Amino acid sequence: MSDEEQTRRSGGGGVDVVVVGGGAVGVCTAYYLSSLGRRVAVVEKTGVACAASGKAGGFLARDWCDGGPTEALARAGFDLHASLAEEHDNPWEYRRLNTIAVKHFTRSKDKVRTKSTPWIDGSSSKEQVLGTPETTAQVTPGKFVRALMQAAQSRGAVLVEEEVTGLITAEGDGDGREGKGGEATTTADATADARNPRITGVRLASGQELRAPKVVLAMGPWTHVAREWLRSVPDITGDKAHSIVLRPPQDSGIDATAVFIGYSDKGKMEHPEIYPRPDGSVYVCGCGDNTPLPPSAGDITPSAGRCEALREIAGRLSSHLHGLVPETTQACYLPISPDGLPAIGELCSGLYVAAGHSCWGILMSPSTGRAMAEFLTSGAATSVDIRAFDPKRLI
Ligand SMILES: Cc1cc2nc3c(=O)[nH]c(=O)nc-3n(C[C@H](O)[C@H](O)[C@H](O)COP(=O)(O)OP(=O)(O)OC[C@H]3O[C@@H](n4cnc5c(N)ncnc54)[C@H](O)[C@@H]3O)c2cc1C
């Protein structure tokens, strides 16, 4: 890339940080970096919020991670969602809601109308309260991520719509000082680990380079692809899940209650979730399959059978959802790390990871992004202790 092109792409005089991946985690990192006055470029190959971050349920729970390593991250994420919605006039439809669990058995003929949720009127439902407006909430995740990207851009962040295909390393001693080999640039590869590289930018599919002293991998379930660039990148992959969006009649009485379902059919259990949304639609997700992660979000194909299963389950749980034709059928991948915990922090000099949030990436994206921004600017995350998520534990 010519100097002029490099300058244009990075929004002026170069950037402090390149974030690879425009999902919730990458965008929140860019948002908080830009609010700290840092110049940041988000490189996204398919589209902002094109993957799980645009197709998730958007359910938020304050205390469901209590007692585990992600407790502080989840609680901080819950609080940040409330304050972000207020600060930005809530274009992503944040709201508090009730949450219940119901059990449904297809063989039973009994009909039990749930007490607080009359629209759950299918057979043999038993209700358990899981959350109240004090403890559970929701956002429309695609709107949330795109709005925060715009907010970051209004503070000078740039969006580069390209695929990252490699890392650039100045071979050095790995502690951020001038490298033994000076600034000779190579593309990092699997053998570079042995040389303790200092990462100084990314290579794009166009063959061009984007330089920055710090690079954050926020590639969700595609993070493992970067192992082809640097062997020590954590092996974060994906688990597929489906979702559909239904649009019941306006007078159906479906209220702001999230419903977690234990659904048993011929001895097989499914655990779908139903999220009524403020725009009147009803989002239903669950039902995974083993299809391997394709190279890009644009190549993900939903299974017609799994989407039909979601439609059928929703219709059995609620007569108001019965027989509706989904206006959207889709699939996406949860980012899964080898030990089930997110990887957040520094991997080697100049290279950072923020990925692997499994089923809580929307909830934890603001707290992760804020912690990453602190870590990148001052060397320590002050708002949340992220040491348990050190990506080096996964090498
Ligand atoms: C069905 C379903 C429902 C869910 N519901 C909830 C929920 O209710 N609440 C909750 O908190 N979480 C939920 N989750 C989990 C949540 O969606 C994820 O944890 C979160 O979206 C992950 O965000 P991310 O930014 O890490 O990854 P992603 O959203 O996957 O984003 C990664 C991005 O990186 C880009 N990328 C990858 N490789 C490259 C490259 N080489 N160059 C440039 N760009 C690249 C991709 O195109 C993609 O846009 C759900 C997940 C699923 C599947």
CSV table of C-alpha atoms and ligand atoms in Angstrom, one decimal:
chain,number,residue,atom,x,y,z
A,1,MET,CA,0.0,0.0,0.0
A,2,SER,CA,1.3,3.4,-0.9
A,3,ASP,CA,1.9,5.9,2.0
A,4,GLU,CA,-1.1,8.0,0.7
A,5,GLU,CA,-3.4,4.9,0.5
A,6,GLN,CA,-2.3,3.8,4.0
A,7,THR,CA,-3.0,7.3,5.4
A,8,ARG,CA,-6.4,7.4,3.6
A,9,ARG,CA,-7.5,4.0,4.9
A,10,SER,CA,-6.5,4.7,8.5
A,11,GLY,CA,-8.4,7.9,8.5
A,12,GLY,CA,-5.6,10.4,8.4
A,13,GLY,CA,-2.3,10.0,10.2
A,14,GLY,CA,-2.2,6.2,10.8
A,15,VAL,CA,-3.9,4.3,13.6
A,16,ASP,CA,-3.0,3.3,17.1
A,17,VAL,CA,-4.9,0.0,17.0
A,18,VAL,CA,-6.3,-2.3,14.3
A,19,VAL,CA,-9.3,-4.4,15.4
A,20,VAL,CA,-9.9,-7.5,13.3
A,21,GLY,CA,-13.6,-8.3,13.3
A,22,GLY,CA,-16.7,-6.1,13.3
A,23,GLY,CA,-18.8,-8.2,15.7
A,24,ALA,CA,-20.1,-7.0,19.1
A,25,VAL,CA,-16.7,-7.6,20.8
A,26,GLY,CA,-14.6,-5.9,18.1
A,27,VAL,CA,-16.9,-2.9,17.7
A,28,CYS,CA,-17.2,-2.4,21.5
A,29,THR,CA,-13.4,-2.4,21.7
A,30,ALA,CA,-13.2,0.2,19.0
A,31,TYR,CA,-16.0,2.2,20.6
A,32,TYR,CA,-14.2,2.5,24.0
A,33,LEU,CA,-10.8,3.1,22.3
A,34,SER,CA,-12.2,5.9,20.3
A,35,SER,CA,-13.8,7.4,23.5
A,36,LEU,CA,-10.3,7.4,25.0
A,37,GLY,CA,-9.1,9.4,22.0
A,38,ARG,CA,-7.3,6.5,20.4
A,39,ARG,CA,-7.2,6.2,16.6
A,40,VAL,CA,-8.7,2.8,15.6
A,41,ALA,CA,-9.5,0.9,12.4
A,42,VAL,CA,-12.0,-2.0,12.5
A,43,VAL,CA,-11.3,-4.4,9.6
A,44,GLU,CA,-14.4,-6.5,8.8
A,45,LYS,CA,-14.6,-8.9,5.9
A,46,THR,CA,-18.3,-9.5,5.5
A,47,GLY,CA,-20.2,-6.7,7.2
A,48,VAL,CA,-20.6,-5.2,10.7
A,49,ALA,CA,-22.7,-7.5,12.8
A,50,CYS,CA,-23.0,-10.0,9.9
A,51,ALA,CA,-22.5,-13.1,12.2
A,52,ALA,CA,-23.7,-14.0,15.7
A,53,SER,CA,-23.6,-10.4,16.8
A,54,GLY,CA,-26.4,-9.6,14.3
A,55,LYS,CA,-28.3,-12.8,14.7
A,56,ALA,CA,-28.2,-13.5,18.5
A,57,GLY,CA,-31.1,-13.2,20.9
A,58,GLY,CA,-29.7,-10.2,22.6
A,59,PHE,CA,-30.8,-11.5,26.0
A,60,LEU,CA,-28.9,-10.0,29.0
A,61,ALA,CA,-28.8,-11.3,32.6
A,62,ARG,CA,-27.2,-9.5,35.5
A,63,ASP,CA,-26.5,-12.5,37.8
A,64,TRP,CA,-26.6,-15.7,35.8
A,65,CYS,CA,-22.8,-15.9,35.7
A,66,ASP,CA,-22.5,-15.3,39.5
A,67,GLY,CA,-20.1,-17.6,41.2
A,68,GLY,CA,-18.1,-18.3,38.1
A,69,PRO,CA,-15.0,-16.6,36.5
A,70,THR,CA,-17.2,-14.3,34.3
A,71,GLU,CA,-19.3,-12.9,37.1
A,72,ALA,CA,-17.7,-9.4,37.1
A,73,LEU,CA,-17.6,-9.3,33.3
A,74,ALA,CA,-21.3,-10.2,33.1
A,75,ARG,CA,-22.4,-7.8,35.8
A,76,ALA,CA,-20.4,-4.9,34.3
A,77,GLY,CA,-21.8,-5.8,30.9
A,78,PHE,CA,-25.4,-5.7,32.2
A,79,ASP,CA,-24.9,-2.2,33.8
A,80,LEU,CA,-23.0,-0.8,30.7
A,81,HIS,CA,-25.9,-1.9,28.4
A,82,ALA,CA,-28.3,0.2,30.5
A,83,SER,CA,-26.0,3.3,30.5
A,84,LEU,CA,-25.1,3.0,26.8
A,85,ALA,CA,-28.8,2.8,25.8
A,86,GLU,CA,-29.5,5.9,27.8
A,87,GLU,CA,-26.5,7.8,26.5
A,88,HIS,CA,-27.3,7.0,22.8
A,89,ASP,CA,-31.2,7.4,23.0
A,90,ASN,CA,-31.6,3.6,22.6
A,91,PRO,CA,-31.8,3.0,18.8
A,92,TRP,CA,-31.2,-0.7,19.6
A,93,GLU,CA,-34.4,-1.2,21.6
A,94,TYR,CA,-32.9,-2.0,25.0
A,95,ARG,CA,-35.6,-2.9,27.6
A,96,ARG,CA,-35.9,-4.7,30.8
A,97,LEU,CA,-38.1,-7.8,30.8
A,98,ASN,CA,-39.4,-10.8,32.8
A,99,THR,CA,-37.9,-14.2,32.2
A,100,ILE,CA,-39.5,-17.6,32.8
A,101,ALA,CA,-38.7,-21.2,32.1
A,102,VAL,CA,-41.3,-23.7,30.9
A,103,LYS,CA,-41.2,-27.4,30.4
A,104,HIS,CA,-43.1,-28.9,27.5
A,105,PHE,CA,-43.8,-32.6,26.8
A,106,THR,CA,-45.4,-33.5,23.5
A,107,ARG,CA,-47.0,-36.7,24.9
A,108,SER,CA,-49.0,-35.0,27.6
A,109,LYS,CA,-52.6,-33.9,26.9
A,110,ASP,CA,-52.8,-31.5,29.8
A,111,LYS,CA,-53.0,-27.8,29.1
A,112,VAL,CA,-51.6,-25.5,31.8
A,113,ARG,CA,-51.8,-21.8,31.2
A,114,THR,CA,-48.8,-20.1,32.8
A,115,LYS,CA,-49.8,-17.7,35.5
A,116,SER,CA,-47.9,-14.6,34.5
A,117,THR,CA,-47.6,-15.3,30.8
A,118,PRO,CA,-51.0,-16.2,29.3
A,119,TRP,CA,-49.7,-16.3,25.8
A,120,ILE,CA,-47.7,-19.4,26.7
A,121,ASP,CA,-50.8,-21.6,26.5
A,122,GLY,CA,-49.5,-24.9,25.0
A,123,SER,CA,-49.8,-28.3,26.6
A,124,SER,CA,-48.2,-29.2,29.9
A,125,SER,CA,-46.2,-26.1,30.5
A,126,LYS,CA,-44.8,-25.6,34.0
A,127,GLU,CA,-43.5,-22.2,34.8
A,128,GLN,CA,-40.5,-21.1,36.8
A,129,VAL,CA,-39.5,-17.5,37.2
A,130,LEU,CA,-35.8,-17.0,36.1
A,131,GLY,CA,-35.6,-13.2,36.1
A,132,THR,CA,-37.4,-10.0,36.7
A,133,PRO,CA,-36.9,-6.5,35.1
A,134,GLU,CA,-34.3,-6.0,37.9
A,135,THR,CA,-32.1,-8.8,36.6
A,136,THR,CA,-32.9,-9.4,32.9
A,137,ALA,CA,-33.1,-7.3,29.8
A,138,GLN,CA,-32.7,-7.4,26.0
A,139,VAL,CA,-31.3,-5.5,23.1
A,140,THR,CA,-31.7,-6.0,19.3
A,141,PRO,CA,-28.1,-7.0,18.8
A,142,GLY,CA,-27.5,-6.0,15.2
A,143,LYS,CA,-28.9,-2.5,15.8
A,144,PHE,CA,-26.7,-2.3,19.0
A,145,VAL,CA,-23.5,-3.2,17.2
A,146,ARG,CA,-24.1,-1.0,14.1
A,147,ALA,CA,-25.1,2.0,16.2
A,148,LEU,CA,-21.9,1.7,18.3
A,149,MET,CA,-19.8,1.4,15.2
A,150,GLN,CA,-21.3,4.6,13.9
A,151,ALA,CA,-20.7,6.2,17.3
A,152,ALA,CA,-17.0,5.1,17.1
A,153,GLN,CA,-16.8,6.4,13.5
A,154,SER,CA,-18.2,9.8,14.7
A,155,ARG,CA,-15.2,9.9,17.0
A,156,GLY,CA,-12.7,9.2,14.2
A,157,ALA,CA,-12.7,5.3,14.1
A,158,VAL,CA,-12.5,3.9,10.5
A,159,LEU,CA,-14.2,0.9,9.1
A,160,VAL,CA,-12.1,-1.0,6.5
A,161,GLU,CA,-14.3,-3.5,4.6
A,162,GLU,CA,-11.6,-6.1,3.8
A,163,GLU,CA,-10.4,-9.5,4.9
A,164,VAL,CA,-7.3,-9.8,7.0
A,165,THR,CA,-5.1,-12.6,5.7
A,166,GLY,CA,-2.0,-12.3,7.8
A,167,LEU,CA,0.0,-10.5,10.4
A,168,ILE,CA,3.0,-8.3,9.9
A,169,THR,CA,5.8,-8.7,12.3
A,170,ALA,CA,9.0,-6.8,12.9
A,171,GLU,CA,11.2,-9.6,14.2
A,172,GLY,CA,12.3,-8.5,17.6
A,173,ASP,CA,12.7,-9.5,21.2
A,174,GLY,CA,9.0,-9.4,21.9
A,175,ASP,CA,8.9,-6.8,24.6
A,176,GLY,CA,7.9,-3.9,22.4
A,177,ARG,CA,11.5,-2.5,22.1
A,178,GLU,CA,13.3,-2.1,18.9
A,179,GLY,CA,13.8,-5.5,17.4
A,180,LYS,CA,17.1,-7.2,17.0
A,181,GLY,CA,16.5,-7.4,13.3
A,182,GLY,CA,15.5,-3.7,13.2
A,183,GLU,CA,12.2,-3.0,11.4
A,184,ALA,CA,12.6,-5.7,8.7
A,185,THR,CA,9.0,-6.7,8.0
A,186,THR,CA,7.9,-10.3,7.3
A,187,THR,CA,4.5,-11.9,7.3
A,188,ALA,CA,4.1,-13.8,10.6
A,189,ASP,CA,3.6,-17.5,10.1
A,190,ALA,CA,3.5,-20.6,12.2
A,191,THR,CA,7.3,-20.6,12.6
A,192,ALA,CA,7.3,-17.0,13.8
A,193,ASP,CA,6.4,-18.0,17.3
A,194,ALA,CA,9.8,-19.4,17.9
A,195,ARG,CA,11.2,-16.0,17.0
A,196,ASN,CA,9.0,-14.2,19.6
A,197,PRO,CA,7.5,-11.8,17.1
A,198,ARG,CA,6.4,-8.2,17.6
A,199,ILE,CA,3.3,-7.6,15.6
A,200,THR,CA,3.1,-4.3,13.7
A,201,GLY,CA,0.0,-4.6,11.5
A,202,VAL,CA,-2.1,-6.8,9.3
A,203,ARG,CA,-2.0,-7.9,5.8
A,204,LEU,CA,-5.2,-7.5,3.8
A,205,ALA,CA,-6.7,-9.8,1.1
A,206,SER,CA,-5.9,-7.1,-1.5
A,207,GLY,CA,-2.2,-7.7,-0.7
A,208,GLN,CA,-2.0,-4.3,1.0
A,209,GLU,CA,-0.9,-3.7,4.6
A,210,LEU,CA,-2.4,-1.8,7.5
A,211,ARG,CA,0.2,-0.8,10.1
A,212,ALA,CA,-0.5,-0.2,13.8
A,213,PRO,CA,1.6,-0.9,16.9
A,214,LYS,CA,-1.4,-2.9,18.3
A,215,VAL,CA,-3.6,-5.5,16.7
A,216,VAL,CA,-6.7,-7.0,18.3
A,217,LEU,CA,-8.1,-10.3,17.0
A,218,ALA,CA,-11.9,-10.2,17.6
A,219,MET,CA,-12.8,-12.7,15.0
A,220,GLY,CA,-15.3,-14.7,17.0
A,221,PRO,CA,-15.5,-18.3,15.9
A,222,TRP,CA,-13.0,-17.5,13.1
A,223,THR,CA,-10.3,-16.7,15.5
A,224,HIS,CA,-8.7,-20.1,15.0
A,225,VAL,CA,-8.0,-19.1,11.4
A,226,ALA,CA,-5.3,-16.8,12.7
A,227,ARG,CA,-3.4,-19.9,13.9
A,228,GLU,CA,-2.3,-20.1,10.3
A,229,TRP,CA,-0.6,-16.7,10.8
A,230,LEU,CA,0.7,-17.3,14.3
A,231,ARG,CA,0.6,-20.8,16.0
A,232,SER,CA,0.0,-19.4,19.5
A,233,VAL,CA,-3.4,-17.9,18.6
A,234,PRO,CA,-6.1,-19.7,20.7
A,235,ASP,CA,-8.1,-22.4,19.0
A,236,ILE,CA,-11.4,-20.6,19.2
A,237,THR,CA,-14.0,-22.2,16.9
A,238,GLY,CA,-17.8,-22.2,16.6
A,239,ASP,CA,-21.0,-24.1,17.5
A,240,LYS,CA,-23.8,-23.6,15.1
A,241,ALA,CA,-27.3,-22.6,16.3
A,242,HIS,CA,-30.4,-21.5,14.3
A,243,SER,CA,-33.0,-18.8,14.8
A,244,ILE,CA,-36.2,-17.6,13.2
A,245,VAL,CA,-38.2,-14.5,13.4
A,246,LEU,CA,-42.0,-14.7,13.6
A,247,ARG,CA,-44.5,-11.8,13.3
A,248,PRO,CA,-47.7,-12.5,15.2
A,249,PRO,CA,-50.8,-10.3,14.9
A,250,GLN,CA,-50.6,-7.0,16.9
A,251,ASP,CA,-53.4,-8.0,19.3
A,252,SER,CA,-51.8,-11.3,20.3
A,253,GLY,CA,-51.0,-10.1,23.8
A,254,ILE,CA,-47.4,-11.2,23.7
A,255,ASP,CA,-45.6,-9.2,26.4
A,256,ALA,CA,-42.0,-8.5,27.3
A,257,THR,CA,-41.2,-12.0,28.7
A,258,ALA,CA,-38.3,-14.1,27.6
A,259,VAL,CA,-39.1,-17.8,27.7
A,260,PHE,CA,-36.5,-20.6,28.2
A,261,ILE,CA,-38.0,-23.9,27.1
A,262,GLY,CA,-37.2,-27.5,28.0
A,263,TYR,CA,-38.9,-29.3,25.1
A,264,SER,CA,-39.0,-33.1,25.1
A,265,ASP,CA,-40.2,-34.9,22.0
A,266,LYS,CA,-39.9,-38.7,21.9
A,267,GLY,CA,-37.2,-38.7,24.5
A,268,LYS,CA,-35.1,-36.0,22.7
A,269,MET,CA,-34.6,-32.7,24.5
A,270,GLU,CA,-34.3,-29.3,22.9
A,271,HIS,CA,-33.7,-26.0,24.7
A,272,PRO,CA,-35.0,-23.2,22.5
A,273,GLU,CA,-35.5,-19.7,23.7
A,274,ILE,CA,-38.2,-17.2,22.8
A,275,TYR,CA,-37.6,-13.4,22.9
A,276,PRO,CA,-40.5,-11.1,22.0
A,277,ARG,CA,-39.0,-7.9,20.6
A,278,PRO,CA,-40.2,-4.3,21.0
A,279,ASP,CA,-41.0,-4.1,17.2
A,280,GLY,CA,-43.7,-6.7,17.6
A,281,SER,CA,-41.7,-9.6,16.2
A,282,VAL,CA,-40.8,-12.8,18.1
A,283,TYR,CA,-37.3,-14.2,17.9
A,284,VAL,CA,-36.9,-17.9,18.5
A,285,CYS,CA,-33.4,-19.6,18.7
A,286,GLY,CA,-31.8,-22.9,19.6
A,287,CYS,CA,-31.5,-26.2,17.7
A,288,GLY,CA,-27.9,-26.6,16.7
A,289,ASP,CA,-26.3,-28.9,14.2
A,290,ASN,CA,-22.8,-30.1,13.4
A,291,THR,CA,-22.2,-28.3,10.1
A,292,PRO,CA,-18.6,-27.1,10.2
A,293,LEU,CA,-17.9,-23.3,10.3
A,294,PRO,CA,-17.6,-22.0,6.7
A,295,PRO,CA,-14.9,-19.5,5.7
A,296,SER,CA,-17.3,-16.5,6.0
A,297,ALA,CA,-20.5,-15.5,7.6
A,298,GLY,CA,-22.0,-15.0,4.2
A,299,ASP,CA,-21.5,-18.7,3.5
A,300,ILE,CA,-23.5,-19.9,6.5
A,301,THR,CA,-26.6,-21.9,5.4
A,302,PRO,CA,-29.4,-22.5,7.9
A,303,SER,CA,-30.8,-26.0,8.0
A,304,ALA,CA,-34.5,-25.9,6.8
A,305,GLY,CA,-35.2,-28.8,9.2
A,306,ARG,CA,-33.8,-27.1,12.3
A,307,CYS,CA,-35.6,-23.9,11.5
A,308,GLU,CA,-38.8,-25.8,11.0
A,309,ALA,CA,-38.2,-27.5,14.4
A,310,LEU,CA,-38.0,-24.1,16.0
A,311,ARG,CA,-41.2,-23.0,14.3
A,312,GLU,CA,-43.0,-26.1,15.4
A,313,ILE,CA,-41.9,-25.8,19.0
A,314,ALA,CA,-42.9,-22.1,19.2
A,315,GLY,CA,-46.3,-23.0,17.8
A,316,ARG,CA,-46.8,-25.8,20.3
A,317,LEU,CA,-45.9,-23.5,23.2
A,318,SER,CA,-48.1,-20.7,22.1
A,319,SER,CA,-51.3,-20.7,20.0
A,320,HIS,CA,-50.4,-17.1,19.1
A,321,LEU,CA,-47.3,-18.3,17.3
A,322,HIS,CA,-48.9,-21.4,15.7
A,323,GLY,CA,-48.9,-21.6,12.0
A,324,LEU,CA,-46.9,-18.4,11.3
A,325,VAL,CA,-44.5,-18.4,8.4
A,326,PRO,CA,-41.1,-17.1,9.6
A,327,GLU,CA,-40.0,-13.8,8.1
A,328,THR,CA,-36.4,-14.7,8.8
A,329,THR,CA,-34.6,-18.1,9.0
A,330,GLN,CA,-30.9,-17.9,9.8
A,331,ALA,CA,-28.0,-19.6,11.5
A,332,CYS,CA,-24.8,-18.4,13.2
A,333,TYR,CA,-21.9,-19.8,15.3
A,334,LEU,CA,-21.2,-19.3,19.0
A,335,PRO,CA,-17.5,-18.6,19.6
A,336,ILE,CA,-16.1,-21.4,21.7
A,337,SER,CA,-12.7,-21.5,23.4
A,338,PRO,CA,-11.0,-24.7,24.4
A,339,ASP,CA,-11.8,-24.2,28.1
A,340,GLY,CA,-15.2,-22.4,27.6
A,341,LEU,CA,-13.9,-19.0,28.9
A,342,PRO,CA,-13.3,-16.0,26.8
A,343,ALA,CA,-9.7,-15.0,25.8
A,344,ILE,CA,-9.1,-11.3,26.6
A,345,GLY,CA,-5.7,-9.8,26.8
A,346,GLU,CA,-2.2,-9.8,25.2
A,347,LEU,CA,-0.9,-12.8,23.3
A,348,CYS,CA,2.5,-11.5,22.3
A,349,SER,CA,4.0,-8.1,21.7
A,350,GLY,CA,1.6,-6.0,19.7
A,351,LEU,CA,-1.0,-8.8,19.4
A,352,TYR,CA,-4.2,-9.0,21.6
A,353,VAL,CA,-7.2,-11.3,21.5
A,354,ALA,CA,-10.8,-10.6,22.5
A,355,ALA,CA,-13.0,-13.6,21.6
A,356,GLY,CA,-14.6,-16.8,22.8
A,357,HIS,CA,-17.6,-15.4,24.7
A,358,SER,CA,-19.9,-18.4,23.8
A,359,CYS,CA,-23.5,-17.7,24.6
A,360,TRP,CA,-22.9,-14.4,26.4
A,361,GLY,CA,-21.0,-12.3,23.8
A,362,ILE,CA,-23.7,-9.6,23.6
A,363,LEU,CA,-24.0,-9.3,27.3
A,364,MET,CA,-20.3,-9.1,27.9
A,365,SER,CA,-19.2,-7.1,24.8
A,366,PRO,CA,-19.4,-3.6,26.4
A,367,SER,CA,-17.4,-4.8,29.5
A,368,THR,CA,-14.9,-6.6,27.3
A,369,GLY,CA,-14.5,-3.7,25.0
A,370,ARG,CA,-14.0,-1.2,27.8
A,371,ALA,CA,-11.5,-3.5,29.6
A,372,MET,CA,-9.6,-4.1,26.3
A,373,ALA,CA,-9.5,-0.3,25.7
A,374,GLU,CA,-8.1,0.3,29.2
A,375,PHE,CA,-5.6,-2.6,28.7
A,376,LEU,CA,-4.5,-1.3,25.3
A,377,THR,CA,-4.0,2.3,26.5
A,378,SER,CA,-2.6,1.9,30.0
A,379,GLY,CA,-1.4,-1.8,30.2
A,380,ALA,CA,-4.0,-2.8,32.8
A,381,ALA,CA,-7.8,-3.2,32.7
A,382,THR,CA,-9.0,-1.2,35.7
A,383,SER,CA,-12.8,-1.6,35.4
A,384,VAL,CA,-12.8,-5.5,35.4
A,385,ASP,CA,-10.1,-8.0,36.3
A,386,ILE,CA,-9.4,-9.9,33.1
A,387,ARG,CA,-6.4,-11.9,34.3
A,388,ALA,CA,-8.4,-15.1,34.3
A,389,PHE,CA,-9.0,-14.6,30.6
A,390,ASP,CA,-5.3,-14.3,29.6
A,391,PRO,CA,-5.1,-15.8,26.1
A,392,LYS,CA,-1.6,-17.1,26.9
A,393,ARG,CA,-3.3,-19.8,29.1
A,394,LEU,CA,-4.5,-21.4,25.9
A,395,ILE,CA,-1.1,-21.7,24.2
B,1,LIG,C1,-28.4,-18.3,18.1
B,1,LIG,C2,-27.5,-17.5,19.1
B,1,LIG,C3,-28.1,-16.7,20.1
B,1,LIG,C4,-27.4,-16.0,21.0
B,1,LIG,N1,-28.0,-15.3,21.9
B,1,LIG,C5,-27.3,-14.5,22.8
B,1,LIG,C6,-27.9,-13.7,23.8
B,1,LIG,O1,-29.2,-13.7,23.9
B,1,LIG,N2,-27.2,-13.0,24.6
B,1,LIG,C7,-25.8,-13.0,24.5
B,1,LIG,O2,-25.1,-12.3,25.3
B,1,LIG,N3,-25.1,-13.7,23.6
B,1,LIG,C8,-25.9,-14.4,22.7
B,1,LIG,N4,-25.2,-15.2,21.8
B,1,LIG,C9,-23.8,-15.2,21.7
B,1,LIG,C10,-23.2,-14.0,21.0
B,1,LIG,O3,-24.0,-13.8,19.8
B,1,LIG,C11,-21.8,-14.1,20.6
B,1,LIG,O4,-21.0,-14.5,21.7
B,1,LIG,C12,-21.2,-12.8,20.1
B,1,LIG,O5,-22.0,-12.3,19.1
B,1,LIG,C13,-19.8,-13.0,19.6
B,1,LIG,O6,-19.3,-11.7,19.1
B,1,LIG,P1,-17.9,-11.6,18.4
B,1,LIG,O7,-17.7,-10.2,18.1
B,1,LIG,O8,-16.9,-12.3,19.3
B,1,LIG,O9,-18.0,-12.6,17.1
B,1,LIG,P2,-18.8,-12.5,15.8
B,1,LIG,O10,-20.2,-11.8,16.0
B,1,LIG,O11,-18.8,-13.8,15.2
B,1,LIG,O12,-18.0,-11.5,14.9
B,1,LIG,C14,-16.7,-11.8,14.4
B,1,LIG,C15,-16.5,-11.0,13.1
B,1,LIG,O13,-15.2,-11.2,12.7
B,1,LIG,C16,-15.2,-11.1,11.3
B,1,LIG,N5,-14.0,-11.8,10.7
B,1,LIG,C17,-13.6,-13.0,10.9
B,1,LIG,N6,-12.4,-13.3,10.3
B,1,LIG,C18,-12.1,-12.1,9.7
B,1,LIG,C19,-10.9,-11.7,8.9
B,1,LIG,N7,-10.0,-12.6,8.6
B,1,LIG,N8,-10.9,-10.4,8.5
B,1,LIG,C20,-11.9,-9.5,8.8
B,1,LIG,N9,-12.9,-9.9,9.5
B,1,LIG,C21,-13.0,-11.1,10.0
B,1,LIG,C22,-16.5,-11.9,10.9
B,1,LIG,O14,-16.9,-11.6,9.6
B,1,LIG,C23,-17.4,-11.4,12.0
B,1,LIG,O15,-18.2,-10.2,11.6
B,1,LIG,C24,-26.0,-16.0,20.8
B,1,LIG,C25,-25.3,-16.7,19.8
B,1,LIG,C26,-26.1,-17.5,19.0
B,1,LIG,C27,-25.4,-18.3,17.9
